[in-house]
Amino acid sequence: IEDPIEKALITGKVQELDGNAILTSKTGTRYNLEDSAAPIFDDKGILAGVVLVFRDVTLRNERLKKIEYMSFHDALTGLYNRGHFEEELRRLDTAENLPISVLIGDVNNLKLTNDVLGHTFGDMLLKKVADSMRRVCRKGDITARWGGDEFVVLLPGTDAGQAADIAGRIRNEVSSEKILDIGCSISI
């Protein structure tokens, strides 16, 4: 990092770090810092020194990261949300990603699970489906919770036959899950 004190002495103007500064303590703890170096002038207007102020913005940065994460992800499953999926669909709609396939899945018996066992178990069902999809889908695939009991997977560079294979693997993976000895299933 360029020395803000030296720069303030040379320019006679307030200097601020860009917010990417990290201070590592003797114990290895890392702190995100903001700082400013302000020139101090005497009563004759002659530069007499610099005052340096550090602010620990670690907590603020962590909160901002969490807000950013939540703006792109479904709070329950951790998969991408519908809004982010739609952005990714527009971004990936290019010739080099063709063919593109889309899988749409509907979790079977979510309403029945919620009505009979309660919403806690319904949430568990949705999480198990999301985990199954994570295990099956490839690195470049975009998997999202569309809403309620619906999931969607964007498969760039994937033809219909490959998409059918991935859909079958998702169905198999989901069917291996259970909630209170009740099997899980998804229609894709």
mmCIF file of C-alpha atoms in Angstrom:
data_model
loop_
_atom_site.group_PDB
_atom_site.id
_atom_site.type_symbol
_atom_site.label_atom_id
_atom_site.label_comp_id
_atom_site.label_asym_id
_atom_site.label_seq_id
_atom_site.Cartn_x
_atom_site.Cartn_y
_atom_site.Cartn_z
ATOM 1 C CA ILE A 1 0.000 0.000 0.000
ATOM 2 C CA GLU A 2 1.276 3.436 -0.850
ATOM 3 C CA ASP A 3 2.228 5.295 2.332
ATOM 4 C CA PRO A 4 -0.634 7.753 3.042
ATOM 5 C CA ILE A 5 1.499 9.766 5.502
ATOM 6 C CA GLU A 6 4.227 10.377 2.943
ATOM 7 C CA LYS A 7 1.665 11.261 0.299
ATOM 8 C CA ALA A 8 -0.084 13.709 2.650
ATOM 9 C CA LEU A 9 3.271 15.355 3.418
ATOM 10 C CA ILE A 10 4.088 15.691 -0.286
ATOM 11 C CA THR A 11 0.669 16.875 -1.496
ATOM 12 C CA GLY A 12 -0.575 18.723 1.578
ATOM 13 C CA LYS A 13 -3.969 17.055 1.014
ATOM 14 C CA VAL A 14 -5.994 14.440 2.906
ATOM 15 C CA GLN A 15 -5.232 10.895 1.749
ATOM 16 C CA GLU A 16 -7.527 7.890 2.176
ATOM 17 C CA LEU A 17 -6.888 4.189 1.608
ATOM 18 C CA ASP A 18 -9.220 2.530 -0.866
ATOM 19 C CA GLY A 19 -10.771 0.255 1.779
ATOM 20 C CA ASN A 20 -8.860 -2.879 0.807
ATOM 21 C CA ALA A 21 -6.174 -2.556 3.471
ATOM 22 C CA ILE A 22 -5.750 -5.502 5.828
ATOM 23 C CA LEU A 23 -3.831 -5.344 9.083
ATOM 24 C CA THR A 24 -2.630 -8.684 10.425
ATOM 25 C CA SER A 25 -2.033 -8.783 14.176
ATOM 26 C CA LYS A 26 0.768 -10.684 15.894
ATOM 27 C CA THR A 27 -1.719 -13.477 16.603
ATOM 28 C CA GLY A 28 -2.682 -13.719 12.918
ATOM 29 C CA THR A 29 -6.077 -12.027 13.253
ATOM 30 C CA ARG A 30 -6.875 -10.017 10.130
ATOM 31 C CA TYR A 31 -8.613 -6.646 10.325
ATOM 32 C CA ASN A 32 -10.076 -4.696 7.420
ATOM 33 C CA LEU A 33 -9.034 -1.080 7.728
ATOM 34 C CA GLU A 34 -10.011 2.273 6.399
ATOM 35 C CA ASP A 35 -7.713 5.115 7.187
ATOM 36 C CA SER A 36 -7.035 8.697 6.378
ATOM 37 C CA ALA A 37 -3.956 10.841 6.690
ATOM 38 C CA ALA A 38 -4.674 14.526 7.084
ATOM 39 C CA PRO A 39 -2.003 17.231 6.928
ATOM 40 C CA ILE A 40 -1.657 19.524 9.936
ATOM 41 C CA PHE A 41 -0.759 23.158 9.272
ATOM 42 C CA ASP A 42 0.555 25.638 11.828
ATOM 43 C CA ASP A 43 -0.874 29.125 12.275
ATOM 44 C CA LYS A 44 1.371 30.388 9.448
ATOM 45 C CA GLY A 45 0.035 27.768 7.012
ATOM 46 C CA ILE A 46 3.222 25.713 7.078
ATOM 47 C CA LEU A 47 2.853 21.942 6.991
ATOM 48 C CA ALA A 48 3.754 20.786 10.498
ATOM 49 C CA GLY A 49 2.792 17.114 10.400
ATOM 50 C CA VAL A 50 0.135 14.537 9.627
ATOM 51 C CA VAL A 51 -2.552 12.938 11.734
ATOM 52 C CA LEU A 52 -3.338 9.325 10.810
ATOM 53 C CA VAL A 53 -6.713 7.793 11.723
ATOM 54 C CA PHE A 54 -7.474 4.054 11.413
ATOM 55 C CA ARG A 55 -10.963 2.590 11.481
ATOM 56 C CA ASP A 56 -11.616 -1.146 11.872
ATOM 57 C CA VAL A 57 -14.303 -1.905 9.280
ATOM 58 C CA THR A 58 -14.097 -5.702 9.537
ATOM 59 C CA LEU A 59 -17.617 -6.123 10.958
ATOM 60 C CA ARG A 60 -19.116 -3.713 8.414
ATOM 61 C CA ASN A 61 -17.418 -5.566 5.532
ATOM 62 C CA GLU A 62 -18.677 -8.928 6.840
ATOM 63 C CA ARG A 63 -22.222 -7.547 7.001
ATOM 64 C CA LEU A 64 -21.949 -6.209 3.458
ATOM 65 C CA LYS A 65 -20.735 -9.612 2.227
ATOM 66 C CA LYS A 66 -23.686 -11.280 3.948
ATOM 67 C CA ILE A 67 -26.135 -8.822 2.379
ATOM 68 C CA GLU A 68 -24.561 -9.396 -1.035
ATOM 69 C CA TYR A 69 -24.726 -13.182 -0.541
ATOM 70 C CA MET A 70 -28.395 -12.996 0.471
ATOM 71 C CA SER A 71 -29.241 -10.872 -2.573
ATOM 72 C CA PHE A 72 -28.140 -13.749 -4.838
ATOM 73 C CA HIS A 73 -29.063 -16.811 -2.749
ATOM 74 C CA ASP A 74 -32.166 -18.452 -1.347
ATOM 75 C CA ALA A 75 -32.138 -18.079 2.441
ATOM 76 C CA LEU A 76 -33.379 -21.626 3.133
ATOM 77 C CA THR A 77 -31.388 -23.755 0.692
ATOM 78 C CA GLY A 78 -28.344 -21.615 -0.078
ATOM 79 C CA LEU A 79 -28.878 -22.201 -3.811
ATOM 80 C CA TYR A 80 -29.107 -19.222 -6.124
ATOM 81 C CA ASN A 81 -32.429 -17.383 -6.063
ATOM 82 C CA ARG A 82 -34.729 -16.730 -9.008
ATOM 83 C CA GLY A 83 -33.440 -13.208 -9.634
ATOM 84 C CA HIS A 84 -29.834 -14.336 -9.877
ATOM 85 C CA PHE A 85 -30.833 -17.270 -12.080
ATOM 86 C CA GLU A 86 -32.535 -14.898 -14.522
ATOM 87 C CA GLU A 87 -29.389 -12.710 -14.634
ATOM 88 C CA GLU A 88 -27.224 -15.784 -15.285
ATOM 89 C CA LEU A 89 -29.585 -16.922 -18.054
ATOM 90 C CA ARG A 90 -29.114 -13.582 -19.833
ATOM 91 C CA ARG A 91 -25.336 -13.655 -19.246
ATOM 92 C CA LEU A 92 -24.907 -17.217 -20.536
ATOM 93 C CA ASP A 93 -27.127 -16.745 -23.594
ATOM 94 C CA THR A 94 -24.192 -16.690 -26.009
ATOM 95 C CA ALA A 95 -23.120 -18.866 -28.930
ATOM 96 C CA GLU A 96 -20.176 -20.400 -27.049
ATOM 97 C CA ASN A 97 -22.552 -21.823 -24.404
ATOM 98 C CA LEU A 98 -24.788 -23.579 -26.929
ATOM 99 C CA PRO A 99 -26.532 -25.897 -26.603
ATOM 100 C CA ILE A 100 -28.131 -24.743 -23.371
ATOM 101 C CA SER A 101 -30.568 -26.960 -21.520
ATOM 102 C CA VAL A 102 -32.878 -26.045 -18.645
ATOM 103 C CA LEU A 103 -34.243 -28.491 -16.088
ATOM 104 C CA ILE A 104 -37.258 -27.552 -14.000
ATOM 105 C CA GLY A 105 -38.000 -29.663 -10.962
ATOM 106 C CA ASP A 106 -40.972 -29.806 -8.644
ATOM 107 C CA VAL A 107 -40.555 -31.436 -5.209
ATOM 108 C CA ASN A 108 -43.250 -34.057 -4.713
ATOM 109 C CA ASN A 109 -45.455 -33.983 -1.607
ATOM 110 C CA LEU A 110 -44.099 -30.779 -0.035
ATOM 111 C CA LYS A 111 -47.601 -29.595 0.877
ATOM 112 C CA LEU A 112 -48.441 -32.983 2.389
ATOM 113 C CA THR A 113 -45.164 -32.961 4.353
ATOM 114 C CA ASN A 114 -45.918 -29.455 5.643
ATOM 115 C CA ASP A 115 -49.523 -30.355 6.538
ATOM 116 C CA VAL A 116 -48.765 -33.673 8.247
ATOM 117 C CA LEU A 117 -45.306 -33.187 9.765
ATOM 118 C CA GLY A 118 -45.040 -29.397 9.914
ATOM 119 C CA HIS A 119 -43.081 -26.741 8.078
ATOM 120 C CA THR A 120 -39.831 -27.628 9.825
ATOM 121 C CA PHE A 121 -39.884 -31.002 8.081
ATOM 122 C CA GLY A 122 -40.978 -29.374 4.821
ATOM 123 C CA ASP A 123 -37.936 -27.119 5.071
ATOM 124 C CA MET A 124 -35.764 -30.170 5.735
ATOM 125 C CA LEU A 125 -37.171 -31.752 2.567
ATOM 126 C CA LEU A 126 -36.292 -28.673 0.496
ATOM 127 C CA LYS A 127 -32.765 -28.602 1.964
ATOM 128 C CA LYS A 128 -32.244 -32.293 1.161
ATOM 129 C CA VAL A 129 -33.350 -31.719 -2.426
ATOM 130 C CA ALA A 130 -30.992 -28.727 -2.718
ATOM 131 C CA ASP A 131 -28.098 -30.773 -1.301
ATOM 132 C CA SER A 132 -28.831 -33.585 -3.763
ATOM 133 C CA MET A 133 -28.798 -31.143 -6.662
ATOM 134 C CA ARG A 134 -25.466 -29.682 -5.468
ATOM 135 C CA ARG A 135 -23.917 -33.155 -5.422
ATOM 136 C CA VAL A 136 -25.117 -34.019 -8.931
ATOM 137 C CA CYS A 137 -24.738 -30.748 -10.836
ATOM 138 C CA ARG A 138 -21.453 -29.778 -12.412
ATOM 139 C CA LYS A 139 -19.285 -26.796 -11.553
ATOM 140 C CA GLY A 140 -20.548 -24.535 -14.375
ATOM 141 C CA ASP A 141 -24.233 -25.399 -13.929
ATOM 142 C CA ILE A 142 -26.490 -22.778 -12.345
ATOM 143 C CA THR A 143 -28.826 -24.344 -9.781
ATOM 144 C CA ALA A 144 -31.524 -22.202 -8.198
ATOM 145 C CA ARG A 145 -34.635 -22.382 -6.104
ATOM 146 C CA TRP A 146 -37.279 -20.890 -8.346
ATOM 147 C CA GLY A 147 -39.852 -20.570 -5.579
ATOM 148 C CA GLY A 148 -41.852 -22.725 -3.193
ATOM 149 C CA ASP A 149 -41.172 -26.328 -4.186
ATOM 150 C CA GLU A 150 -39.706 -25.538 -7.604
ATOM 151 C CA PHE A 151 -36.044 -25.756 -8.591
ATOM 152 C CA VAL A 152 -34.359 -24.931 -11.875
ATOM 153 C CA VAL A 153 -30.977 -25.856 -13.343
ATOM 154 C CA LEU A 154 -29.306 -24.044 -16.233
ATOM 155 C CA LEU A 155 -26.944 -26.358 -18.121
ATOM 156 C CA PRO A 156 -24.661 -24.472 -20.529
ATOM 157 C CA GLY A 157 -22.990 -26.591 -23.191
ATOM 158 C CA THR A 158 -25.426 -29.435 -22.577
ATOM 159 C CA ASP A 159 -27.615 -31.147 -25.183
ATOM 160 C CA ALA A 160 -30.976 -32.819 -24.509
ATOM 161 C CA GLY A 161 -29.450 -36.285 -23.984
ATOM 162 C CA GLN A 162 -26.929 -35.012 -21.426
ATOM 163 C CA ALA A 163 -29.675 -33.004 -19.694
ATOM 164 C CA ALA A 164 -31.859 -36.124 -19.468
ATOM 165 C CA ASP A 165 -28.935 -37.986 -17.867
ATOM 166 C CA ILE A 166 -28.418 -35.207 -15.303
ATOM 167 C CA ALA A 167 -32.174 -35.145 -14.580
ATOM 168 C CA GLY A 168 -32.101 -38.901 -13.933
ATOM 169 C CA ARG A 169 -29.117 -38.559 -11.603
ATOM 170 C CA ILE A 170 -30.905 -35.784 -9.679
ATOM 171 C CA ARG A 171 -34.055 -37.934 -9.332
ATOM 172 C CA ASN A 172 -31.949 -40.883 -8.109
ATOM 173 C CA GLU A 173 -29.993 -38.756 -5.644
ATOM 174 C CA VAL A 174 -33.161 -37.150 -4.243
ATOM 175 C CA SER A 175 -34.866 -40.558 -3.942
ATOM 176 C CA SER A 176 -32.012 -41.776 -1.729
ATOM 177 C CA GLU A 177 -32.963 -39.137 0.878
ATOM 178 C CA LYS A 178 -35.501 -39.704 3.651
ATOM 179 C CA ILE A 179 -37.341 -37.674 6.260
ATOM 180 C CA LEU A 180 -38.588 -39.766 9.186
ATOM 181 C CA ASP A 181 -38.318 -42.867 6.960
ATOM 182 C CA ILE A 182 -40.453 -41.198 4.291
ATOM 183 C CA GLY A 183 -38.783 -41.165 0.882
ATOM 184 C CA CYS A 184 -38.180 -37.958 -1.038
ATOM 185 C CA SER A 185 -38.862 -37.469 -4.738
ATOM 186 C CA ILE A 186 -38.781 -34.798 -7.414
ATOM 187 C CA SER A 187 -40.458 -34.501 -10.790
ATOM 188 C CA ILE A 188 -38.206 -33.023 -13.483
#
